[in-house]
Coordinates of C-alpha atoms in Angstrom, one line a residue:
Chain A
M13 CA -64.7 16.7 73.0
K14 CA -62.8 16.3 76.2
K15 CA -60.7 13.1 76.4
D16 CA -61.5 12.1 72.8
R17 CA -58.7 13.9 71.1
Q18 CA -55.0 13.1 71.6
I19 CA -53.3 16.4 72.5
I20 CA -49.8 15.0 73.0
E21 CA -48.6 12.2 70.7
V22 CA -45.1 10.7 71.2
R23 CA -43.8 8.1 68.8
G24 CA -40.4 6.4 69.0
L25 CA -38.7 9.2 70.9
A26 CA -35.0 8.6 71.6
R27 CA -32.2 10.7 72.9
Q28 CA -28.6 9.8 73.8
F29 CA -26.0 11.9 75.6
G30 CA -22.5 10.7 74.7
G31 CA -22.8 7.0 75.4
V32 CA -25.7 7.3 77.8
R33 CA -29.2 6.5 76.5
A34 CA -31.4 9.0 78.3
V35 CA -34.6 8.2 76.4
A36 CA -34.8 4.9 74.4
G37 CA -37.6 5.0 71.9
I38 CA -40.7 5.8 74.0
D39 CA -44.3 5.9 72.8
F40 CA -47.3 7.4 74.6
E41 CA -50.2 9.7 74.1
V42 CA -52.1 12.1 76.3
C43 CA -55.8 13.0 75.7
E44 CA -57.2 16.4 75.9
G45 CA -58.3 17.4 79.4
E46 CA -56.4 14.5 81.0
V47 CA -54.0 14.7 84.0
F48 CA -51.1 12.5 82.9
G49 CA -48.4 11.4 85.3
F50 CA -44.9 10.6 84.1
L51 CA -43.1 8.8 86.9
G52 CA -39.8 7.2 87.3
P53 CA -36.7 7.1 89.5
N54 CA -34.1 9.8 89.4
G55 CA -32.2 9.8 86.1
A56 CA -34.9 7.7 84.4
G57 CA -35.3 10.2 81.5
K58 CA -38.3 12.3 82.8
T59 CA -36.7 15.7 82.5
T60 CA -35.1 14.9 79.1
T61 CA -38.5 13.8 77.9
I62 CA -40.2 16.9 79.2
N63 CA -37.4 19.1 77.6
I64 CA -37.9 17.4 74.2
L65 CA -41.6 17.8 74.5
T66 CA -41.4 21.5 75.3
G67 CA -38.6 22.3 72.8
L68 CA -35.7 22.8 75.1
A69 CA -33.9 19.7 73.8
R70 CA -33.8 17.8 70.5
A71 CA -34.7 14.2 69.9
D72 CA -32.3 12.0 68.0
K73 CA -35.2 10.0 66.7
G74 CA -39.0 10.0 66.9
E75 CA -41.8 12.3 66.6
V76 CA -43.7 14.6 69.0
R77 CA -47.0 16.3 68.2
I78 CA -48.8 18.8 70.3
A79 CA -52.4 19.3 69.2
G80 CA -51.4 17.9 65.8
I81 CA -48.4 20.3 65.4
D82 CA -45.1 18.6 64.6
C83 CA -42.8 20.0 67.4
A84 CA -39.6 19.4 65.4
A85 CA -40.9 21.2 62.3
N86 CA -42.7 24.0 64.0
P87 CA -41.6 24.3 67.7
K88 CA -42.7 27.9 68.2
A89 CA -46.3 27.1 67.1
A90 CA -46.4 24.2 69.6
Q91 CA -44.9 26.4 72.3
R92 CA -47.7 28.9 72.0
L93 CA -50.1 26.1 73.2
M94 CA -48.0 25.1 76.2
G95 CA -47.4 26.4 79.6
I96 CA -44.2 25.1 81.2
V97 CA -43.3 24.9 84.9
P98 CA -39.7 23.7 85.1
D99 CA -38.2 21.8 88.1
E100 CA -36.8 25.1 89.5
S101 CA -38.6 28.4 89.9
N102 CA -36.9 30.5 87.2
L103 CA -38.6 33.8 87.1
W104 CA -36.7 37.1 87.3
P105 CA -35.6 37.8 90.8
E106 CA -35.3 41.5 90.2
L107 CA -38.9 41.9 89.1
N108 CA -41.8 41.8 91.5
G109 CA -44.6 39.3 91.3
F110 CA -46.9 41.4 89.1
E111 CA -44.1 42.5 86.8
N112 CA -43.0 38.9 86.3
L113 CA -46.5 37.8 85.3
S114 CA -47.0 40.7 83.1
F115 CA -43.6 40.1 81.4
C116 CA -44.4 36.5 80.9
G117 CA -47.7 37.5 79.3
A118 CA -45.8 39.8 76.9
L119 CA -43.6 36.9 75.9
Y120 CA -46.7 35.3 74.5
G121 CA -47.8 38.5 72.7
M122 CA -50.5 39.6 75.2
R123 CA -51.2 43.3 75.1
G124 CA -50.7 45.6 78.1
R125 CA -54.2 45.8 79.5
E126 CA -55.0 42.2 78.8
R127 CA -51.9 40.8 80.6
E128 CA -52.2 43.2 83.5
K129 CA -55.8 42.2 84.1
R130 CA -54.8 38.5 83.8
A131 CA -51.8 39.0 86.2
D132 CA -54.1 40.5 88.8
E133 CA -56.5 37.7 88.4
L134 CA -53.8 35.0 88.8
L135 CA -52.2 36.8 91.8
D136 CA -55.6 36.6 93.5
M137 CA -56.2 33.0 92.4
F138 CA -52.8 31.9 93.8
G139 CA -53.2 33.9 97.0
L140 CA -50.3 36.2 96.2
G141 CA -52.2 39.5 95.9
D142 CA -50.4 40.9 99.0
A143 CA -47.0 40.0 97.6
A144 CA -47.6 41.4 94.1
K145 CA -45.3 44.3 94.6
R146 CA -42.5 42.3 96.3
K147 CA -39.5 41.2 94.4
F148 CA -39.6 37.5 93.3
G149 CA -36.1 37.1 94.8
G150 CA -37.5 37.7 98.3
Y151 CA -40.4 35.2 98.0
S152 CA -40.4 32.0 100.0
K153 CA -40.0 28.7 98.1
G154 CA -43.7 28.0 98.2
M155 CA -44.6 31.5 96.9
K156 CA -42.0 31.2 94.1
R157 CA -43.4 27.9 93.0
K158 CA -47.0 29.3 93.0
L159 CA -45.9 32.3 90.9
T160 CA -44.0 30.1 88.5
I161 CA -47.1 28.1 87.9
A162 CA -49.1 31.3 87.5
A163 CA -46.6 32.5 85.0
A164 CA -47.0 29.3 83.0
I165 CA -50.7 29.7 82.7
I166 CA -50.9 33.5 82.0
H167 CA -51.6 32.9 78.3
R168 CA -54.2 30.2 79.1
P169 CA -52.3 27.3 77.5
Q170 CA -54.0 24.1 76.3
V171 CA -51.3 21.9 77.8
L172 CA -49.5 22.5 81.1
F173 CA -46.2 20.7 81.6
L174 CA -45.1 20.5 85.3
D175 CA -41.7 19.1 86.3
E176 CA -41.7 18.3 90.0
P177 CA -44.1 21.1 91.0
T178 CA -44.1 20.6 94.7
T179 CA -40.6 19.4 95.5
G180 CA -38.9 21.2 98.4
I181 CA -41.9 23.3 99.5
D182 CA -43.9 23.2 102.7
V183 CA -47.0 20.9 103.1
A184 CA -49.6 23.7 103.0
S185 CA -48.2 25.3 99.8
A186 CA -48.0 21.9 98.2
R187 CA -51.6 21.1 99.1
Q188 CA -52.7 24.5 97.7
I189 CA -50.8 23.9 94.5
R190 CA -52.5 20.5 94.1
L191 CA -55.9 22.1 94.5
L192 CA -55.1 24.7 92.0
L193 CA -53.9 22.1 89.5
K194 CA -57.2 20.2 90.0
D195 CA -59.1 23.4 89.3
L196 CA -57.1 24.1 86.2
N197 CA -57.8 20.7 84.9
D198 CA -61.5 21.0 85.7
S199 CA -61.4 24.1 83.5
G200 CA -60.1 22.1 80.6
T201 CA -56.3 22.4 80.8
T202 CA -54.4 19.2 80.0
I203 CA -51.7 18.5 82.6
F204 CA -48.5 16.6 82.0
L205 CA -46.9 16.0 85.4
T206 CA -43.6 14.6 86.5
T207 CA -43.3 14.1 90.3
H208 CA -41.5 11.8 92.7
Y209 CA -44.3 12.2 95.2
I210 CA -46.3 9.1 94.2
E211 CA -49.2 10.0 96.4
E212 CA -49.4 13.3 94.5
A213 CA -49.6 11.5 91.2
E214 CA -52.2 9.1 92.7
R215 CA -54.3 12.0 93.9
L216 CA -54.1 14.1 90.7
C217 CA -53.6 11.8 87.7
E218 CA -56.0 9.7 85.7
R219 CA -53.2 7.8 83.9
V220 CA -49.5 7.4 84.6
A221 CA -46.6 6.2 82.6
F222 CA -43.6 4.6 84.4
I223 CA -40.2 5.3 82.8
V224 CA -37.2 3.3 83.9
G225 CA -33.8 3.6 82.2
G226 CA -35.2 5.6 79.4
K227 CA -37.9 3.1 78.6
I228 CA -41.6 3.2 79.4
V229 CA -42.4 0.0 81.2
R230 CA -46.1 0.6 81.8
V231 CA -48.8 3.1 81.0
D232 CA -52.2 2.6 82.6
T233 CA -54.9 4.2 84.6
I234 CA -54.3 4.5 88.4
E235 CA -57.4 2.3 89.0
N236 CA -55.9 -0.6 86.9
L237 CA -52.4 -0.2 88.4
V238 CA -53.6 -0.2 92.0
R239 CA -56.1 -3.1 91.5
D240 CA -53.3 -5.6 91.1
V241 CA -51.5 -4.6 94.3
Q242 CA -54.6 -4.3 96.4
K243 CA -54.9 -8.0 96.6
Q244 CA -51.7 -7.9 98.6
R245 CA -51.6 -7.6 102.4
V246 CA -49.2 -5.1 103.8
I247 CA -48.3 -4.5 107.5
Q248 CA -45.9 -1.8 108.5
L249 CA -44.0 -2.3 111.8
T250 CA -42.2 0.5 113.6
L251 CA -39.3 -0.9 115.6
S252 CA -37.0 0.3 118.3
R253 CA -34.0 -1.5 119.8
S254 CA -34.9 -3.2 123.1
G255 CA -33.4 -1.7 126.3
N256 CA -33.0 -5.1 128.2
T257 CA -30.5 -7.1 126.2
A258 CA -30.8 -10.6 127.4
A259 CA -27.7 -12.8 127.7
G260 CA -27.4 -15.1 124.7
S261 CA -30.0 -13.2 122.7
D262 CA -29.7 -13.2 118.9
S263 CA -29.2 -9.5 118.4
C264 CA -28.9 -8.0 114.9
G265 CA -29.0 -4.7 113.0
L266 CA -32.1 -3.3 111.3
E267 CA -30.5 -3.5 107.9
E268 CA -30.0 -7.2 108.3
L269 CA -33.6 -7.9 109.3
P270 CA -35.3 -8.2 105.9
G271 CA -32.8 -10.9 104.9
L272 CA -33.2 -12.8 108.1
L273 CA -37.0 -12.5 108.0
R274 CA -37.2 -13.8 104.5
V275 CA -35.4 -16.9 105.5
A276 CA -37.6 -17.4 108.7
F277 CA -40.9 -16.6 106.9
P278 CA -40.8 -18.0 103.4
G279 CA -43.4 -16.5 101.0
I280 CA -43.5 -13.2 102.7
E281 CA -41.6 -10.2 101.3
F282 CA -39.9 -7.8 103.7
E283 CA -38.5 -4.3 103.1
S284 CA -37.0 -1.5 105.1
I285 CA -39.0 1.7 104.6
T286 CA -37.1 4.2 106.8
G287 CA -34.4 3.8 109.4
S288 CA -36.9 2.3 111.9
A289 CA -39.7 0.9 109.9
L290 CA -40.2 -2.4 108.2
R291 CA -42.9 -3.6 105.8
A292 CA -44.2 -7.2 105.4
L293 CA -46.0 -8.0 102.2
S294 CA -47.9 -11.2 101.4
M295 CA -50.7 -12.4 99.3
K296 CA -51.9 -14.6 102.2
A297 CA -52.7 -13.7 105.9
L298 CA -49.7 -12.4 107.7
P299 CA -48.6 -14.3 110.9
L300 CA -48.3 -11.2 113.2
A301 CA -47.6 -12.9 116.5
P302 CA -44.7 -15.1 115.3
L303 CA -43.3 -12.1 113.5
I304 CA -43.3 -10.0 116.7
R305 CA -41.8 -12.8 118.7
F306 CA -39.0 -13.3 116.1
L307 CA -38.2 -9.5 116.3
E308 CA -38.3 -9.5 120.1
E309 CA -35.8 -12.4 120.2
R310 CA -33.5 -10.1 118.2
E311 CA -33.9 -7.2 120.7
M312 CA -36.3 -5.3 118.5
D313 CA -39.5 -3.9 120.2
V314 CA -42.5 -3.4 117.9
T315 CA -43.8 0.0 119.0
E316 CA -46.4 0.2 116.3
A317 CA -48.0 -2.1 113.8
K318 CA -50.4 -0.8 111.1
I319 CA -52.2 -2.2 108.1
I320 CA -51.2 -0.4 104.9
R321 CA -53.7 -0.1 102.1
P322 CA -51.5 -0.9 99.0
S323 CA -51.3 2.2 96.8
L324 CA -49.5 3.4 93.7
E325 CA -46.4 3.6 95.8
E326 CA -46.3 -0.2 95.9
V327 CA -46.8 -0.3 92.1
F328 CA -44.0 2.1 91.7
V329 CA -41.6 0.1 93.9
N330 CA -42.6 -3.1 92.2
I331 CA -42.1 -1.7 88.7
T332 CA -39.0 0.4 89.2
G333 CA -37.4 -1.5 92.1
V334 CA -36.5 1.8 93.6
A335 CA -37.0 2.8 97.3
L336 CA -39.1 5.9 97.3
E337 CA -37.6 7.4 100.4
Q338 CA -34.1 7.2 99.0
M339 CA -35.3 8.8 95.7
R340 CA -36.9 11.7 97.5
K341 CA -33.8 12.3 99.6
E342 CA -31.6 12.3 96.5
K343 CA -33.9 14.7 94.7
E344 CA -34.3 17.1 97.6
Q345 CA -30.5 17.1 98.3
G346 CA -30.0 17.8 94.6
K347 CA -32.3 20.7 94.8
A348 CA -30.8 22.1 97.9
K349 CA -27.4 22.1 96.2
G350 CA -29.0 23.9 93.3
G351 CA -28.3 21.1 90.9
K352 CA -30.6 18.9 88.8
A353 CA -31.1 15.5 90.2
Chain B
M84 CA -47.4 41.9 66.1
K85 CA -47.3 39.4 69.0
T86 CA -43.6 38.9 68.3
W87 CA -42.9 42.6 68.5
I88 CA -44.8 42.9 71.8
A89 CA -42.4 40.3 73.2
F90 CA -39.4 42.1 71.6
W91 CA -40.3 45.4 73.0
N92 CA -41.0 44.1 76.5
I93 CA -37.7 42.1 76.6
L94 CA -35.8 45.3 75.6
K95 CA -37.7 47.4 78.1
K96 CA -37.1 44.9 80.9
D97 CA -33.4 44.7 80.2
M98 CA -32.9 48.5 79.9
R99 CA -34.7 49.0 83.2
N100 CA -33.2 46.1 85.2
Y101 CA -29.7 45.9 83.9
Y102 CA -28.5 48.8 81.6
L103 CA -30.0 51.9 83.2
K104 CA -28.8 51.1 86.7
P105 CA -26.7 53.8 88.4
P106 CA -23.4 51.8 88.2
N107 CA -23.7 51.5 84.4
I108 CA -24.7 55.1 83.9
S109 CA -21.7 56.3 86.0
W110 CA -19.4 53.9 84.1
G111 CA -20.6 55.4 80.8
I112 CA -19.6 58.9 82.1
I113 CA -16.5 58.1 84.1
F114 CA -14.8 55.7 81.7
P115 CA -14.4 58.2 78.8
L116 CA -13.6 61.0 81.2
A117 CA -10.8 59.0 82.9
W118 CA -9.3 58.0 79.5
T119 CA -9.4 61.6 78.3
L120 CA -7.7 62.9 81.4
M121 CA -5.1 60.1 81.2
F122 CA -4.1 61.2 77.7
F123 CA -3.9 64.9 78.7
I124 CA -1.6 64.1 81.6
K125 CA 0.5 61.8 79.4
S126 CA 0.8 64.1 76.4
G127 CA 0.9 67.4 78.4
S128 CA -0.2 69.2 75.2
G129 CA -3.5 70.6 76.6
F130 CA -6.9 70.6 75.1
G131 CA -5.7 71.0 71.5
D132 CA -5.2 67.3 71.3
V133 CA -8.7 66.3 72.1
R134 CA -9.7 65.7 68.4
S135 CA -6.8 63.4 67.8
I136 CA -7.7 61.1 70.8
L137 CA -11.5 61.4 70.3
P138 CA -11.9 58.5 67.9
G139 CA -10.0 56.2 70.3
I140 CA -12.1 57.3 73.3
V141 CA -15.4 56.9 71.4
A142 CA -14.5 53.5 70.1
M143 CA -13.3 52.2 73.5
S144 CA -16.4 53.6 75.3
V145 CA -18.6 51.7 72.9
L146 CA -16.5 48.5 73.0
F147 CA -16.3 48.3 76.8
G148 CA -19.8 49.5 77.4
T149 CA -21.4 46.9 75.2
T150 CA -19.3 43.7 75.6
S151 CA -19.0 43.8 79.4
M152 CA -22.7 44.3 80.1
L153 CA -24.2 42.0 77.5
A154 CA -21.9 39.0 78.3
V155 CA -22.7 39.4 82.1
V156 CA -26.5 39.9 81.6
I157 CA -26.9 36.8 79.4
T158 CA -24.6 34.6 81.5
F159 CA -26.4 35.7 84.6
E160 CA -29.9 34.8 83.2
K161 CA -28.5 31.5 81.8
K162 CA -27.2 30.7 85.3
M163 CA -30.5 31.6 87.0
R164 CA -32.3 29.6 84.3
S165 CA -34.6 32.5 83.5
Y166 CA -33.1 32.4 80.0
E167 CA -34.8 29.0 79.5
R168 CA -38.1 30.8 79.9
L169 CA -37.2 33.1 77.0
L170 CA -36.1 30.1 74.9
L171 CA -39.4 28.4 75.6
A172 CA -41.4 31.4 74.6
P173 CA -43.0 31.3 71.1
I174 CA -40.6 33.9 69.7
P175 CA -38.2 33.1 66.8
L176 CA -34.7 32.7 68.2
E177 CA -33.3 35.4 66.0
V178 CA -35.9 37.9 67.3
L179 CA -35.2 36.9 70.9
M180 CA -31.4 37.4 70.4
L181 CA -32.0 40.7 68.8
A182 CA -34.2 41.8 71.7
K183 CA -31.6 40.7 74.2
T184 CA -28.8 42.6 72.3
S185 CA -30.7 45.8 71.5
G186 CA -30.4 47.2 75.0
A187 CA -26.6 46.8 74.8
V188 CA -26.5 48.3 71.3
L189 CA -28.4 51.4 72.5
I190 CA -26.2 51.8 75.6
G191 CA -23.1 51.4 73.4
I192 CA -24.3 54.2 71.1
A193 CA -25.1 56.4 74.1
N194 CA -21.7 55.7 75.7
G195 CA -20.0 56.5 72.4
F196 CA -21.5 60.0 72.3
V197 CA -20.6 60.8 76.0
P198 CA -17.0 61.7 75.0
V199 CA -18.2 63.6 72.0
I200 CA -20.5 65.8 74.2
M201 CA -17.6 66.4 76.6
A202 CA -15.3 67.3 73.7
A203 CA -17.9 69.7 72.3
F204 CA -17.4 71.9 75.3
I205 CA -13.7 72.1 74.7
V206 CA -13.0 72.1 70.9
D207 CA -14.9 73.1 67.8
L208 CA -16.5 70.0 66.2
S209 CA -18.4 71.8 63.5
D210 CA -16.5 70.1 60.7
V211 CA -17.1 66.5 62.0
A212 CA -18.9 64.3 59.4
W213 CA -21.8 63.5 61.8
G214 CA -23.5 61.0 59.4
E215 CA -20.4 58.9 59.1
M216 CA -19.6 59.1 62.7
T217 CA -23.2 58.1 63.8
A218 CA -23.0 55.1 61.3
A219 CA -19.6 54.1 62.7
V220 CA -20.7 54.4 66.3
T221 CA -23.8 52.4 65.6
L222 CA -22.0 49.6 63.7
I223 CA -19.2 49.4 66.3
S224 CA -21.9 49.1 68.9
V225 CA -23.7 46.4 67.0
S226 CA -20.5 44.4 66.2
S227 CA -19.2 44.8 69.8
T228 CA -22.5 43.7 71.2
F229 CA -22.6 40.6 69.0
L230 CA -19.0 39.9 70.0
G231 CA -20.3 40.0 73.6
L232 CA -23.1 37.7 72.6
F233 CA -20.6 35.3 71.1
V234 CA -18.6 35.4 74.4
A235 CA -21.8 34.9 76.5
V236 CA -22.8 31.9 74.5
S237 CA -19.4 30.3 74.8
V238 CA -19.1 30.4 78.7
S239 CA -21.2 29.3 81.6
E240 CA -20.0 31.6 84.5
V241 CA -20.2 35.3 84.9
F242 CA -16.4 35.6 85.7
E243 CA -15.6 33.5 82.6
A244 CA -17.6 36.0 80.5
Q245 CA -15.4 38.9 81.9
T246 CA -12.2 37.0 81.4
F247 CA -13.0 35.9 77.9
S248 CA -14.2 39.4 77.0
N249 CA -10.9 40.9 78.1
F250 CA -9.1 38.3 76.0
F251 CA -10.7 40.0 72.9
R252 CA -11.0 43.6 74.0
F253 CA -7.5 44.6 75.1
P254 CA -5.6 43.3 72.1
M255 CA -8.3 44.8 69.9
V256 CA -7.7 48.3 71.4
F257 CA -4.0 48.2 70.7
L258 CA -4.2 46.5 67.3
C259 CA -7.1 48.4 65.6
G260 CA -5.2 51.6 64.7
L261 CA -6.9 53.8 67.3
F262 CA -3.8 54.8 69.1
F263 CA -1.0 53.5 66.9
P264 CA -1.2 53.5 63.1
I265 CA -1.5 49.9 61.8
A266 CA 1.5 50.6 59.5
A267 CA 3.6 51.3 62.6
L268 CA 2.8 47.9 64.1
P269 CA 5.3 45.0 63.8
I270 CA 4.8 43.4 60.4
I271 CA 3.7 40.1 62.1
L272 CA 0.8 41.8 63.9
Q273 CA -0.5 43.8 61.0
P274 CA -2.6 40.9 59.5
L275 CA -4.2 40.5 62.9
S276 CA -5.4 44.1 62.8
Y277 CA -7.4 43.4 59.6
I278 CA -9.4 40.6 61.2
L279 CA -10.7 42.9 64.0
P280 CA -14.0 44.7 63.4
L281 CA -12.8 47.7 65.4
T282 CA -10.1 48.4 62.8
Y283 CA -12.7 49.3 60.3
G284 CA -14.8 51.3 62.8
A285 CA -11.8 53.2 64.0
D286 CA -10.9 54.1 60.4
V287 CA -14.4 55.6 59.8
L288 CA -14.1 57.5 63.1
H289 CA -10.6 58.9 62.1
G290 CA -12.1 60.0 58.8
A291 CA -15.3 61.5 60.3
I292 CA -13.5 63.4 63.1
N293 CA -10.0 64.1 61.7
Q294 CA -10.4 63.5 58.0
A295 CA -7.7 60.9 58.2
A296 CA -9.3 57.7 57.0
Q297 CA -7.2 55.0 55.1
K298 CA -10.1 53.5 53.3
P299 CA -13.5 54.8 51.9
P300 CA -16.1 55.0 54.7
G301 CA -18.6 52.9 52.6
L302 CA -16.1 50.0 52.4
N303 CA -15.3 50.2 56.1
L304 CA -19.0 50.3 57.1
A305 CA -19.8 47.4 54.7
I306 CA -17.0 45.3 56.3
L307 CA -18.2 46.2 59.8
A308 CA -21.8 45.1 58.8
G309 CA -20.3 41.9 57.5
F310 CA -18.7 41.3 60.9
C311 CA -22.1 41.9 62.6
I312 CA -23.8 39.3 60.4
I313 CA -21.0 36.8 61.0
F314 CA -21.0 37.2 64.8
F315 CA -24.8 37.1 65.0
G316 CA -25.0 34.0 62.8
V317 CA -22.3 32.2 64.8
S318 CA -24.0 33.1 68.1
I319 CA -27.4 31.9 66.9
R320 CA -25.8 28.6 65.7
N321 CA -24.1 28.2 69.1
V322 CA -27.3 28.9 71.0
Q323 CA -29.1 26.3 69.0
R324 CA -26.3 23.8 69.5
K325 CA -25.5 24.4 73.2
W326 CA -28.6 25.7 74.8
I327 CA -31.3 23.8 72.9
Y328 CA -29.3 20.7 73.5

């Protein structure tokens, strides 16, 4: 049964806000038991799509079916099958962890004993047993996120929608959440995930769809997507400005380097990764010694050189043309300000 | 059955977390007491006047008790985005909105009877038409709550909810015939009185407490019920239009 039946079917979905086309006629389907990633740069239409799928927004055109139920005609029947984790932890701050879970169970019609038992079970599963009687408002970001996920699965949904589940939380909590999601999927829950942590999608998802400017540009398995870029050779160089500036040296800023390097080394692609790192990408062997010499002549010391195994991140950058680091910063700044990026 | 489990739990949560908090309980007691004392001091006619001002105090207690709390509760939950969670639950929108407003309705009714209980210690209320009065207090509470809902759906900040509520509440108190007869108002303001729900509730209260109604209670209550349906319908339409965007 698993992975034979389509549990989410989206056909020709479109939505416009004023003159802005947020979602422009997208089609995709997700199979039962699958972990499906929905990736794209900020403002690509991910949250609008997830909101339409879950019933919080309306489509101008198109059709969404969850387990065969037409979401426009019967949104409440479809919502009974869904668990939803929004991009912000939005439980009730004045209720404690146990009360929040029990209340969310009640919203799905679970009776008292049944939902209390399930709340206890989830608090233990998410490692929040000790915080059960503490108010949600006093939880750390990681704890809030875990309880929000627990609240979304209290009624044992068939499909779990997660919008940026690990953004803005500590590494240990994010890792724990990923393990919990893997377990949930192993127990049969279909997962629809949007994230801007590409390595998270690579680790969790079987298939991903890339959405750019409201359009789906590619849907494929991780294996197929990565296969193309793995033929590429990638070296990452960490640079620091040289202390001994020689007279007459051809010094330049890091931001100018990719352009200069492309001219000096035709056929090799260069891109800045962070403020001090640079990546060289080529389908042929990379001339490392001339490259280092070229940088040293421009007062840049190469403090580290490492071979990068091309991953989904390269696929994302190639497809969307967006620098991931920049996208992450924008998203996290947006969250810190309490706004939606 | 599942829907009613959700309804009951939303109501229970709101009562416990918002409405039955000490500031609201003390407001429910102090507000009518303060207004009663103010009228005594102003009129200087002692306790004999309690019956004449009782309809006004009852109506104001209900109006202020319901509109202020509900608008704040809903705007607060909307701002915290916990309201999204309710909208995403498999409950019909009408049931959800009824669950969210029931707490305010109950608190409004309780607030309305606080001045009546206080008055019972001072004057004889044995000839009050209790059935009419209970129906009036209930429908004033429902219509005021739905007015608060209309306000809550129209704004996005808590302070806007308070400001917008006052825009409706204060003119309503002076135009509905509670303290000044409608006939005594300037002719240009009189039509305004008849588009306010409180006018009809106040008339039933005048009739029930002082046998001084202008219209039959059945007609007043039917018009009040009509206001309730209109406010609720408009609010539901606004939620569908603005919050399920």
